[in-house]
Tab-separated table of C-alpha atoms and ligand atoms in Angstrom:
chain	number	residue	atom	x	y	z
P	1	UNK	CA	22.659	-5.874	24.719
P	2	UNK	CA	22.147	-9.533	25.692
P	3	UNK	CA	19.642	-11.580	23.740
P	4	UNK	CA	16.453	-12.107	25.707
P	5	UNK	CA	16.751	-15.889	25.475
P	6	UNK	CA	20.230	-15.721	27.066
P	7	UNK	CA	19.094	-13.849	30.173
P	8	UNK	CA	18.982	-15.704	33.479
P	9	UNK	CA	15.563	-15.983	35.092
P	10	UNK	CA	16.413	-13.435	37.815
P	11	UNK	CA	17.540	-10.925	35.231
P	12	UNK	CA	14.336	-11.518	33.285
P	13	UNK	CA	12.206	-10.927	36.369
P	14	UNK	CA	14.092	-7.750	37.186
P	15	UNK	CA	13.631	-6.592	33.599
P	16	UNK	CA	9.904	-7.304	33.756
P	17	UNK	CA	9.554	-5.249	36.939
P	18	UNK	CA	11.564	-2.372	35.487
P	19	UNK	CA	9.639	-2.321	32.198
P	20	UNK	CA	6.268	-2.509	33.971
P	21	UNK	CA	7.207	0.496	36.108
P	22	UNK	CA	8.495	2.417	33.128
P	23	UNK	CA	5.328	1.737	31.145
P	24	UNK	CA	3.158	2.840	34.073
P	25	UNK	CA	5.200	6.038	34.280
P	26	UNK	CA	4.922	6.753	30.547
P	27	UNK	CA	1.218	5.872	30.519
P	28	UNK	CA	0.783	8.490	33.235
P	29	UNK	CA	1.437	11.121	30.558
P	30	UNK	CA	-1.992	10.183	29.165
P	31	UNK	CA	-1.140	11.464	25.732
P	32	UNK	CA	-3.247	10.410	22.752
P	33	UNK	CA	-0.823	8.984	20.239
P	34	UNK	CA	-1.668	7.330	16.965
P	35	UNK	CA	0.450	5.274	14.574
P	36	UNK	CA	-2.483	3.972	12.539
P	37	UNK	CA	-2.901	6.680	9.958
P	38	UNK	CA	-1.249	6.227	6.577
P	39	UNK	CA	-2.056	9.820	5.716
P	40	UNK	CA	0.090	12.777	4.666
P	41	UNK	CA	0.746	15.273	7.447
P	42	UNK	CA	-0.383	18.861	7.083
P	43	UNK	CA	3.068	20.129	6.065
P	44	UNK	CA	3.010	17.619	3.203
P	45	UNK	CA	-0.397	18.841	2.058
P	46	UNK	CA	0.910	22.401	2.218
P	47	UNK	CA	3.499	21.521	-0.445
P	48	UNK	CA	0.639	21.495	-2.941
P	49	UNK	CA	-1.165	24.661	-1.837
P	50	UNK	CA	0.307	26.670	-4.773
P	51	UNK	CA	-1.537	24.278	-7.087
P	52	UNK	CA	-4.771	26.084	-6.319
P	53	UNK	CA	-3.554	29.224	-8.127
P	54	UNK	CA	-1.946	27.531	-11.079
P	55	UNK	CA	-4.883	27.789	-13.502
P	56	UNK	CA	-5.251	31.535	-13.030
P	57	UNK	CA	-8.380	31.592	-15.170
P	58	UNK	CA	-6.925	29.487	-18.020
P	59	UNK	CA	-9.105	26.383	-18.210
P	60	UNK	CA	-8.265	25.347	-21.758
P	61	UNK	CA	-6.261	22.142	-22.074
P	62	UNK	CA	-3.503	21.568	-24.615
P	63	UNK	CA	-5.928	19.924	-27.080
P	64	UNK	CA	-8.393	22.829	-26.831
P	65	UNK	CA	-10.775	21.108	-24.397
P	66	UNK	CA	-12.530	23.445	-21.971
P	67	UNK	CA	-11.787	21.561	-18.754
P	68	UNK	CA	-14.888	23.010	-17.077
P	69	UNK	CA	-17.296	21.158	-19.320
P	70	UNK	CA	-18.626	17.592	-19.463
P	71	UNK	CA	-16.886	14.865	-21.443
P	72	UNK	CA	-13.482	13.287	-21.872
P	73	UNK	CA	-14.074	10.059	-19.969
P	74	UNK	CA	-10.492	8.879	-20.371
P	75	UNK	CA	-9.183	12.188	-19.042
P	76	UNK	CA	-7.278	15.142	-20.456
P	77	UNK	CA	-4.176	14.266	-22.481
P	78	UNK	CA	-1.880	16.107	-20.061
P	79	UNK	CA	-3.406	14.279	-17.067
P	80	UNK	CA	-3.028	10.917	-18.820
P	81	UNK	CA	0.595	11.871	-19.540
P	82	UNK	CA	1.083	12.520	-15.823
P	83	UNK	CA	-0.360	9.083	-15.024
P	84	UNK	CA	1.890	7.554	-17.668
P	85	UNK	CA	4.895	9.206	-16.051
P	86	UNK	CA	3.908	7.850	-12.647
P	87	UNK	CA	3.377	4.338	-13.994
P	88	UNK	CA	6.287	4.340	-16.444
P	89	UNK	CA	4.143	3.546	-19.503
P	90	UNK	CA	2.667	5.255	-22.587
P	91	UNK	CA	-0.175	7.708	-22.035
P	92	UNK	CA	-2.510	5.955	-24.519
P	93	UNK	CA	-2.766	3.087	-22.030
P	94	UNK	CA	-3.959	5.349	-19.188
P	95	UNK	CA	-7.383	6.498	-17.994
P	96	UNK	CA	-7.487	9.375	-15.498
P	97	UNK	CA	-10.809	9.339	-13.701
P	98	UNK	CA	-12.009	10.317	-10.227
P	99	UNK	CA	-9.910	11.090	-7.190
P	100	UNK	CA	-9.138	7.573	-5.990
P	101	UNK	CA	-7.334	4.556	-7.376
P	102	UNK	CA	-9.204	2.366	-4.889
P	103	UNK	CA	-12.486	3.289	-6.615
P	104	UNK	CA	-10.999	2.211	-9.952
P	105	UNK	CA	-9.725	-1.058	-8.444
P	106	UNK	CA	-13.196	-1.750	-7.086
P	107	UNK	CA	-14.714	-0.957	-10.463
P	108	UNK	CA	-12.327	-3.255	-12.330
P	109	UNK	CA	-12.849	-6.102	-9.855
P	110	UNK	CA	-16.625	-5.610	-9.929
P	111	UNK	CA	-16.609	-5.530	-13.743
P	112	UNK	CA	-14.451	-8.676	-13.938
P	113	UNK	CA	-16.778	-10.373	-11.485
P	114	UNK	CA	-20.190	-9.509	-12.947
P	115	UNK	CA	-19.726	-8.413	-16.574
P	116	UNK	CA	-16.260	-9.427	-17.667
P	117	UNK	CA	-13.366	-7.181	-18.605
P	118	UNK	CA	-13.008	-8.302	-22.201
P	119	UNK	CA	-16.403	-7.915	-23.878
P	120	UNK	CA	-16.812	-11.679	-24.302
P	121	UNK	CA	-18.334	-14.571	-22.327
P	122	UNK	CA	-15.730	-14.567	-19.542
P	123	UNK	CA	-16.733	-13.346	-16.091
P	124	UNK	CA	-15.623	-14.442	-12.662
P	125	UNK	CA	-19.067	-15.111	-11.242
P	126	UNK	CA	-19.516	-18.039	-13.623
P	127	UNK	CA	-17.221	-19.808	-11.177
P	128	UNK	CA	-18.890	-21.230	-8.045
P	129	UNK	CA	-16.286	-19.699	-5.728
P	130	UNK	CA	-14.002	-17.084	-7.303
P	131	UNK	CA	-10.830	-16.412	-5.341
P	132	UNK	CA	-7.981	-13.910	-5.332
P	133	UNK	CA	-4.474	-14.218	-3.981
P	134	UNK	CA	-3.394	-11.740	-1.335
P	135	UNK	CA	0.321	-11.457	-0.593
P	136	UNK	CA	0.591	-11.138	3.199
P	137	UNK	CA	1.115	-8.970	5.070
P	138	UNK	CA	-0.824	-6.745	2.676
P	139	UNK	CA	-3.220	-3.813	2.313
P	140	UNK	CA	-6.507	-4.214	4.179
P	141	UNK	CA	-8.529	-2.144	1.702
P	142	UNK	CA	-7.614	-4.550	-1.110
P	143	UNK	CA	-9.015	-7.295	1.064
P	144	UNK	CA	-12.102	-5.130	1.625
P	145	UNK	CA	-12.758	-4.917	-2.132
P	146	UNK	CA	-12.594	-8.712	-2.511
P	147	UNK	CA	-14.753	-9.220	0.578
P	148	UNK	CA	-17.378	-6.782	-0.678
P	149	UNK	CA	-17.636	-8.697	-3.971
P	150	UNK	CA	-17.817	-12.102	-2.299
P	151	UNK	CA	-14.388	-13.123	-3.588
P	152	UNK	CA	-12.518	-15.410	-1.234
P	153	UNK	CA	-8.927	-14.429	-0.398
P	154	UNK	CA	-6.002	-16.803	-0.178
P	155	UNK	CA	-2.929	-15.443	1.593
P	156	UNK	CA	0.449	-16.039	-0.053
P	157	UNK	CA	3.736	-15.248	1.674
P	158	UNK	CA	5.735	-12.120	0.933
P	159	UNK	CA	9.518	-12.117	0.708
P	160	UNK	CA	11.742	-9.036	0.625
P	161	UNK	CA	11.706	-9.417	-3.186
P	162	UNK	CA	7.896	-9.491	-3.493
P	163	UNK	CA	5.376	-12.350	-3.329
P	164	UNK	CA	6.785	-15.880	-3.166
P	165	UNK	CA	6.374	-16.685	-6.865
P	166	UNK	CA	6.865	-20.475	-6.669
P	167	UNK	CA	3.943	-20.523	-4.272
P	168	UNK	CA	1.854	-18.137	-6.397
P	169	UNK	CA	2.469	-20.043	-9.640
P	170	UNK	CA	1.725	-23.400	-8.033
P	171	UNK	CA	-1.673	-22.154	-6.817
P	172	UNK	CA	-2.640	-20.232	-9.943
P	173	UNK	CA	-1.730	-23.025	-12.369
P	174	UNK	CA	-3.852	-25.593	-10.538
P	175	UNK	CA	-7.037	-23.821	-9.529
P	176	UNK	CA	-9.329	-22.274	-12.194
P	177	UNK	CA	-11.267	-20.503	-9.414
P	178	UNK	CA	-8.246	-18.300	-8.691
P	179	UNK	CA	-9.020	-15.203	-10.723
P	180	UNK	CA	-6.528	-12.591	-9.651
P	181	UNK	CA	-3.822	-11.312	-7.351
P	182	UNK	CA	-3.374	-8.050	-5.441
P	183	UNK	CA	0.078	-6.450	-5.764
P	184	UNK	CA	1.706	-3.302	-4.369
P	185	UNK	CA	4.940	-3.580	-6.334
P	186	UNK	CA	6.889	-0.595	-5.029
P	187	UNK	CA	7.257	0.239	-1.346
P	188	UNK	CA	4.668	-2.404	-0.686
P	189	UNK	CA	2.039	-1.761	1.981
P	190	UNK	CA	3.131	-2.586	4.668
P	191	UNK	CA	6.575	-4.213	4.174
P	192	UNK	CA	8.021	-1.477	1.963
P	193	UNK	CA	9.760	-3.910	-0.403
P	194	UNK	CA	10.169	-3.350	-4.140
P	195	UNK	CA	9.362	-6.324	-6.351
P	196	UNK	CA	12.543	-7.714	-7.940
P	197	UNK	CA	12.788	-7.787	-11.753
P	198	UNK	CA	12.382	-11.573	-11.766
P	199	UNK	CA	9.184	-11.314	-9.687
P	200	UNK	CA	7.734	-8.681	-12.043
P	201	UNK	CA	8.607	-10.816	-15.087
P	202	UNK	CA	6.932	-13.875	-13.561
P	203	UNK	CA	3.920	-11.791	-12.534
P	204	UNK	CA	3.614	-10.499	-16.117
P	205	UNK	CA	3.512	-14.103	-17.415
P	206	UNK	CA	1.200	-15.383	-14.684
P	207	UNK	CA	-2.014	-15.253	-16.748
P	208	UNK	CA	-0.366	-17.468	-19.382
P	209	UNK	CA	0.087	-20.307	-16.921
P	210	UNK	CA	-3.121	-19.709	-14.947
P	211	UNK	CA	-5.752	-22.447	-14.982
P	212	UNK	CA	-8.366	-19.649	-15.263
P	213	UNK	CA	-8.684	-17.925	-18.664
P	214	UNK	CA	-9.876	-14.736	-16.949
P	215	UNK	CA	-7.007	-14.186	-14.519
P	216	UNK	CA	-6.137	-10.546	-13.679
P	217	UNK	CA	-3.103	-9.015	-11.970
P	218	UNK	CA	-4.079	-5.945	-9.917
P	219	UNK	CA	-0.886	-3.850	-9.968
P	220	UNK	CA	-1.491	-1.105	-7.414
P	221	UNK	CA	1.531	1.127	-7.797
P	222	UNK	CA	0.355	3.618	-5.169
P	223	UNK	CA	3.936	4.490	-4.128
P	224	UNK	CA	5.521	4.608	-7.600
P	225	UNK	CA	7.326	7.906	-7.021
P	226	UNK	CA	7.393	8.003	-3.224
P	227	UNK	CA	11.138	7.493	-2.838
P	228	UNK	CA	13.303	9.052	-0.151
P	229	UNK	CA	16.301	9.173	-2.485
P	230	UNK	CA	16.581	10.252	-6.101
P	231	UNK	CA	16.818	9.300	-8.923
P	232	UNK	CA	13.859	7.126	-7.986
P	233	UNK	CA	14.286	3.389	-7.536
P	234	UNK	CA	13.371	1.518	-10.720
P	235	UNK	CA	10.612	-1.052	-11.095
P	236	UNK	CA	10.488	-3.454	-14.041
P	237	UNK	CA	7.782	-2.463	-16.598
P	238	UNK	CA	5.020	-5.034	-16.150
P	239	UNK	CA	2.766	-3.875	-19.000
P	240	UNK	CA	5.649	-4.010	-21.487
P	241	UNK	CA	6.589	-7.474	-20.244
P	242	UNK	CA	2.965	-8.568	-20.464
P	243	UNK	CA	2.793	-7.343	-24.080
P	244	UNK	CA	5.839	-9.468	-24.881
P	245	UNK	CA	4.225	-12.447	-23.156
P	246	UNK	CA	0.834	-11.899	-24.842
P	247	UNK	CA	-0.862	-11.401	-21.460
P	248	UNK	CA	-1.533	-7.659	-21.678
P	249	UNK	CA	-5.313	-8.127	-21.385
P	250	UNK	CA	-4.708	-9.592	-17.927
P	251	UNK	CA	-2.687	-6.864	-16.231
P	252	UNK	CA	-4.349	-3.756	-14.782
P	253	UNK	CA	-2.293	-0.968	-13.248
P	254	UNK	CA	-3.394	1.680	-10.756
P	255	UNK	CA	-1.980	4.735	-9.082
P	256	UNK	CA	-3.069	8.151	-7.854
P	257	UNK	CA	-1.802	11.496	-6.646
P	258	UNK	CA	-3.384	10.978	-3.218
P	259	UNK	CA	0.035	11.090	-1.548
P	260	UNK	CA	1.565	13.476	-4.052
P	261	UNK	CA	-0.877	16.385	-3.796
P	262	UNK	CA	-4.091	16.061	-1.757
P	263	UNK	CA	-5.202	12.711	-0.349
P	264	UNK	CA	-8.819	13.819	-0.618
P	265	UNK	CA	-8.539	15.866	-3.795
P	266	UNK	CA	-6.120	14.138	-6.120
P	267	UNK	CA	-6.383	12.148	-9.355
P	268	UNK	CA	-6.977	8.417	-9.825
P	269	UNK	CA	-5.390	6.510	-12.719
P	270	UNK	CA	-5.727	3.089	-14.235
P	271	UNK	CA	-3.826	1.562	-17.152
P	272	UNK	CA	-4.445	-1.557	-19.205
P	273	UNK	CA	-4.634	-2.910	-22.749
P	274	UNK	CA	-6.900	-1.071	-25.205
P	275	UNK	CA	-9.414	-3.904	-25.007
P	276	UNK	CA	-9.768	-3.575	-21.244
P	277	UNK	CA	-9.676	0.245	-21.336
P	278	UNK	CA	-12.505	0.309	-23.893
P	279	UNK	CA	-14.642	-1.891	-21.658
P	280	UNK	CA	-13.859	0.193	-18.592
P	281	UNK	CA	-14.675	3.396	-20.477
P	282	UNK	CA	-18.049	1.912	-21.444
P	283	UNK	CA	-18.651	1.018	-17.819
P	284	UNK	CA	-17.676	4.492	-16.564
P	285	UNK	CA	-19.998	6.083	-19.126
P	286	UNK	CA	-22.989	4.487	-17.395
P	287	UNK	CA	-22.590	6.671	-14.347
P	288	UNK	CA	-20.260	9.503	-15.339
P	289	UNK	CA	-20.443	12.175	-18.031
P	290	UNK	CA	-16.802	12.901	-17.431
P	291	UNK	CA	-14.279	13.349	-14.619
P	292	UNK	CA	-13.227	16.572	-12.886
P	293	UNK	CA	-10.967	17.856	-15.631
P	294	UNK	CA	-10.347	21.160	-13.836
P	295	UNK	CA	-8.554	19.175	-11.148
P	296	UNK	CA	-6.751	17.212	-13.858
P	297	UNK	CA	-5.517	20.376	-15.569
P	298	UNK	CA	-4.453	21.923	-12.286
P	299	UNK	CA	-2.471	18.804	-11.376
P	300	UNK	CA	-0.857	18.455	-14.789
P	301	UNK	CA	0.269	22.082	-14.862
P	302	UNK	CA	1.426	22.067	-11.250
P	303	UNK	CA	3.512	18.888	-11.532
P	304	UNK	CA	4.708	19.291	-15.107
P	305	UNK	CA	8.522	19.161	-15.181
P	306	UNK	CA	8.800	19.222	-11.371
P	307	UNK	CA	7.425	15.906	-10.167
P	308	UNK	CA	10.745	14.758	-8.779
P	309	UNK	CA	11.417	18.076	-7.050
P	310	UNK	CA	7.939	17.897	-5.525
P	311	UNK	CA	8.491	14.346	-4.288
P	312	UNK	CA	11.872	15.407	-2.878
P	313	UNK	CA	9.888	17.928	-0.816
P	314	UNK	CA	7.782	15.088	0.598
P	315	UNK	CA	10.907	13.003	1.223
P	316	UNK	CA	12.491	15.835	3.217
P	317	UNK	CA	9.463	15.836	5.527
P	318	UNK	CA	8.925	12.072	5.738
P	319	UNK	CA	12.407	10.596	5.830
P	320	UNK	CA	13.293	11.986	9.285
P	321	UNK	CA	10.185	10.205	10.602
P	322	UNK	CA	11.248	6.887	9.101
P	323	UNK	CA	14.784	7.448	10.432
P	324	UNK	CA	13.341	8.038	13.883
P	325	UNK	CA	11.341	4.786	13.706
P	326	UNK	CA	14.405	2.838	12.573
P	327	UNK	CA	16.578	4.386	15.296
P	328	UNK	CA	14.037	3.573	18.046
P	329	UNK	CA	13.619	-0.029	16.883
P	330	UNK	CA	17.336	-0.635	16.404
P	331	UNK	CA	18.558	0.947	19.610
P	332	UNK	CA	15.912	-0.673	21.821
P	333	UNK	CA	15.151	-4.016	20.190
P	334	UNK	CA	17.975	-5.145	17.922
P	335	UNK	CA	20.254	-6.670	20.553
P	336	UNK	CA	17.415	-8.456	22.325
P	337	UNK	CA	16.448	-10.325	19.142
P	338	UNK	CA	12.748	-10.243	19.941
P	339	UNK	CA	11.443	-8.595	16.787
P	340	UNK	CA	12.242	-7.932	13.148
P	341	UNK	CA	11.188	-5.023	10.993
P	342	UNK	CA	11.588	-3.485	7.570
P	343	UNK	CA	13.630	-0.405	6.656
P	344	UNK	CA	11.958	0.950	3.520
P	345	UNK	CA	13.556	3.614	1.357
P	346	UNK	CA	10.175	5.104	0.469
P	347	UNK	CA	6.424	4.660	0.777
P	348	UNK	CA	4.325	5.075	3.898
P	349	UNK	CA	4.799	2.096	6.188
P	350	UNK	CA	7.147	0.018	8.316
P	351	UNK	CA	6.228	-3.580	9.048
P	352	UNK	CA	7.155	-4.914	12.490
P	353	UNK	CA	7.057	-8.601	13.413
P	354	UNK	CA	7.017	-9.526	17.094
P	355	UNK	CA	7.575	-12.987	18.491
P	356	UNK	CA	4.684	-15.248	17.387
P	357	UNK	CA	1.491	-14.713	19.383
P	358	UNK	CA	2.396	-11.272	20.744
P	359	UNK	CA	1.063	-8.667	18.291
P	360	UNK	CA	-2.365	-8.487	19.940
P	361	UNK	CA	-0.799	-8.263	23.382
P	362	UNK	CA	1.523	-5.458	22.261
P	363	UNK	CA	-1.405	-3.530	20.769
P	364	UNK	CA	-3.371	-3.958	24.020
P	365	UNK	CA	-0.488	-2.732	26.154
P	366	UNK	CA	-0.048	0.205	23.778
P	367	UNK	CA	-3.748	1.087	23.899
P	368	UNK	CA	-3.728	1.047	27.703
P	369	UNK	CA	-0.784	3.450	27.557
P	370	UNK	CA	-2.596	5.812	25.146
P	371	UNK	CA	-1.054	4.693	21.849
P	372	UNK	CA	-3.274	3.464	18.978
P	373	UNK	CA	-1.805	0.865	16.641
P	374	UNK	CA	-3.420	-0.516	13.496
P	375	UNK	CA	-5.405	-3.520	14.762
P	376	UNK	CA	-3.204	-6.615	14.584
P	377	UNK	CA	-4.475	-8.940	11.887
P	378	UNK	CA	-5.635	-6.144	9.589
P	379	UNK	CA	-2.736	-6.861	7.242
P	380	UNK	CA	-4.171	-10.364	6.687
P	381	UNK	CA	-7.352	-11.569	4.939
P	382	UNK	CA	-10.279	-11.847	7.332
P	383	UNK	CA	-8.366	-9.749	9.856
P	384	UNK	CA	-6.584	-12.813	11.204
P	385	UNK	CA	-2.821	-13.050	11.335
P	386	UNK	CA	-2.299	-16.795	11.834
P	387	UNK	CA	0.888	-16.135	13.788
P	388	UNK	CA	-0.367	-12.971	15.506
P	389	UNK	CA	2.923	-11.194	15.028
P	390	UNK	CA	2.582	-8.456	12.392
P	391	UNK	CA	2.154	-4.778	13.272
P	392	UNK	CA	1.966	-1.955	10.743
P	393	UNK	CA	3.592	1.328	11.698
P	394	UNK	CA	2.426	4.427	9.831
P	395	UNK	CA	4.804	7.251	10.795
P	396	UNK	CA	3.853	10.065	8.394
P	397	UNK	CA	0.877	11.752	10.059
P	398	UNK	CA	2.292	12.262	13.562
P	399	UNK	CA	4.587	15.181	14.337
P	400	UNK	CA	8.223	14.267	14.997
P	401	UNK	CA	7.747	14.967	18.703
P	402	UNK	CA	4.659	12.779	18.966
P	403	UNK	CA	6.311	10.074	16.892
P	404	UNK	CA	9.298	10.024	19.259
P	405	UNK	CA	7.045	9.458	22.283
P	406	UNK	CA	4.927	6.938	20.359
P	407	UNK	CA	7.978	4.900	19.392
P	408	UNK	CA	9.308	4.938	22.968
P	409	UNK	CA	5.989	3.507	24.077
P	410	UNK	CA	5.862	0.975	21.271
P	411	UNK	CA	9.320	-0.479	21.935
P	412	UNK	CA	8.514	-0.592	25.626
P	413	UNK	CA	5.344	-2.581	24.911
P	414	UNK	CA	7.194	-4.970	22.591
P	415	UNK	CA	9.876	-5.517	25.233
P	416	UNK	CA	7.425	-6.042	28.059
P	417	UNK	CA	5.238	-8.464	26.085
P	418	UNK	CA	8.351	-10.404	25.016
P	419	UNK	CA	9.798	-10.613	28.519
P	420	UNK	CA	6.480	-11.837	29.916
P	421	UNK	CA	6.298	-14.360	27.079
P	422	UNK	CA	9.801	-15.618	27.838
P	423	UNK	CA	9.000	-15.869	31.547
P	424	UNK	CA	5.820	-17.815	30.762
P	425	UNK	CA	7.766	-20.154	28.495
P	426	UNK	CA	10.214	-20.920	31.284
P	427	UNK	CA	7.597	-21.320	34.027
D	1	PLP	C1	-1.350	0.399	-1.499
D	1	PLP	C2	-2.386	1.465	-1.510
D	1	PLP	N1	-3.218	1.558	-2.552
D	1	PLP	C3	-4.183	2.508	-2.602
D	1	PLP	C4	-4.349	3.390	-1.568
D	1	PLP	C5	-5.450	4.403	-1.656
D	1	PLP	O1	-5.290	5.110	-2.832
D	1	PLP	P1	-6.349	6.178	-3.333
D	1	PLP	O2	-6.313	7.318	-2.405
D	1	PLP	O3	-5.842	6.517	-4.704
D	1	PLP	O4	-7.682	5.510	-3.401
D	1	PLP	C6	-3.502	3.337	-0.455
D	1	PLP	C7	-3.682	4.246	0.681
D	1	PLP	O5	-3.131	4.087	1.729
D	1	PLP	C8	-2.503	2.335	-0.430
D	1	PLP	O6	-1.670	2.208	0.614
């Protein structure tokens, strides 16, 4: 395939005509296709259906707790052990509460902002304009938490090894208003990268060189065990590294079983130093007399000793979808050199970069043809991608057949927008 920039003008015009006709033809199918939903498909949810029968009337946890009753704000020991396994830490450092890690992230950020995480004078809202760093492209709901709390976001560039740490350190060490950073360290949303050991080590030490004395790393390890190949890819242990660096009060970890069992009926986990956990427990106790420990027990028993086998079941359903995405992008776009994309080995997303200025146009063309894409810009703070080039592809929810048609449409839209862009540039 010839690179687009090497095509003669006549060839470009002919290509534009051909692609326009093809898109009109495909749009005629009037299918409703959707690549926006980072949700498990039904067959993935079905993998956990046997969990519903696992208690079989036995509600008593290993420590004798009747899971049906109030209490146990930090969670059942076996549920905390599950969270510890997911996060690769000790279970004493884990709280299992609620069904969503996002809720816990909001609660930690809100506590840091208004009350402080450490039981002393420090709180973010003593600063006139608290800020957080957001590696971009990143997860829009993280941005939503900061926005809701009035915390300004500063985008920092991502590399394929994680956030650009020289950049991060330079900002954090100079500005005492910078209070935290959002991280998705494994199979990052949306690029799918895994933070390199060096990045994790520098992230663990970040609070020590921060100008703020109340800096917090938000370590959202949502895709900790969501590998396509096993044994699972390793991630350096940030809490251990933070303990060595004396920064353990400034690292908070999160995960959940939302994409392991049921996205709407799973378990949320957070982990931190004892000082932070004690403060969070006190905060939780204001509005909760205890989490749903029946769900905790069910999860712990269902996944005990078979977590990897269970995740292999997910991988068997998801990987063909990611392979299909990769195949469509490579076969249709690679030679033209008009886009770049990631090829993750786990997680839920593929990140696609068009030529600068074309993401919105591609999404419009796709919408006209019946394909919904995550709104361009949503992977950036304020919903604005300064280069208007990033698109997030979420392949899990669609069936393989729908995904195939959706990807055909998507590559067609990328090609057409790029050809028109090239023609405009040469006009
Ligand atoms: C990076 C990341 N964190 C958190 C979540 C949501 O997690 P939960 O369901 O535990 O709130 C998602 C969901 O897509 C995600 O991609």
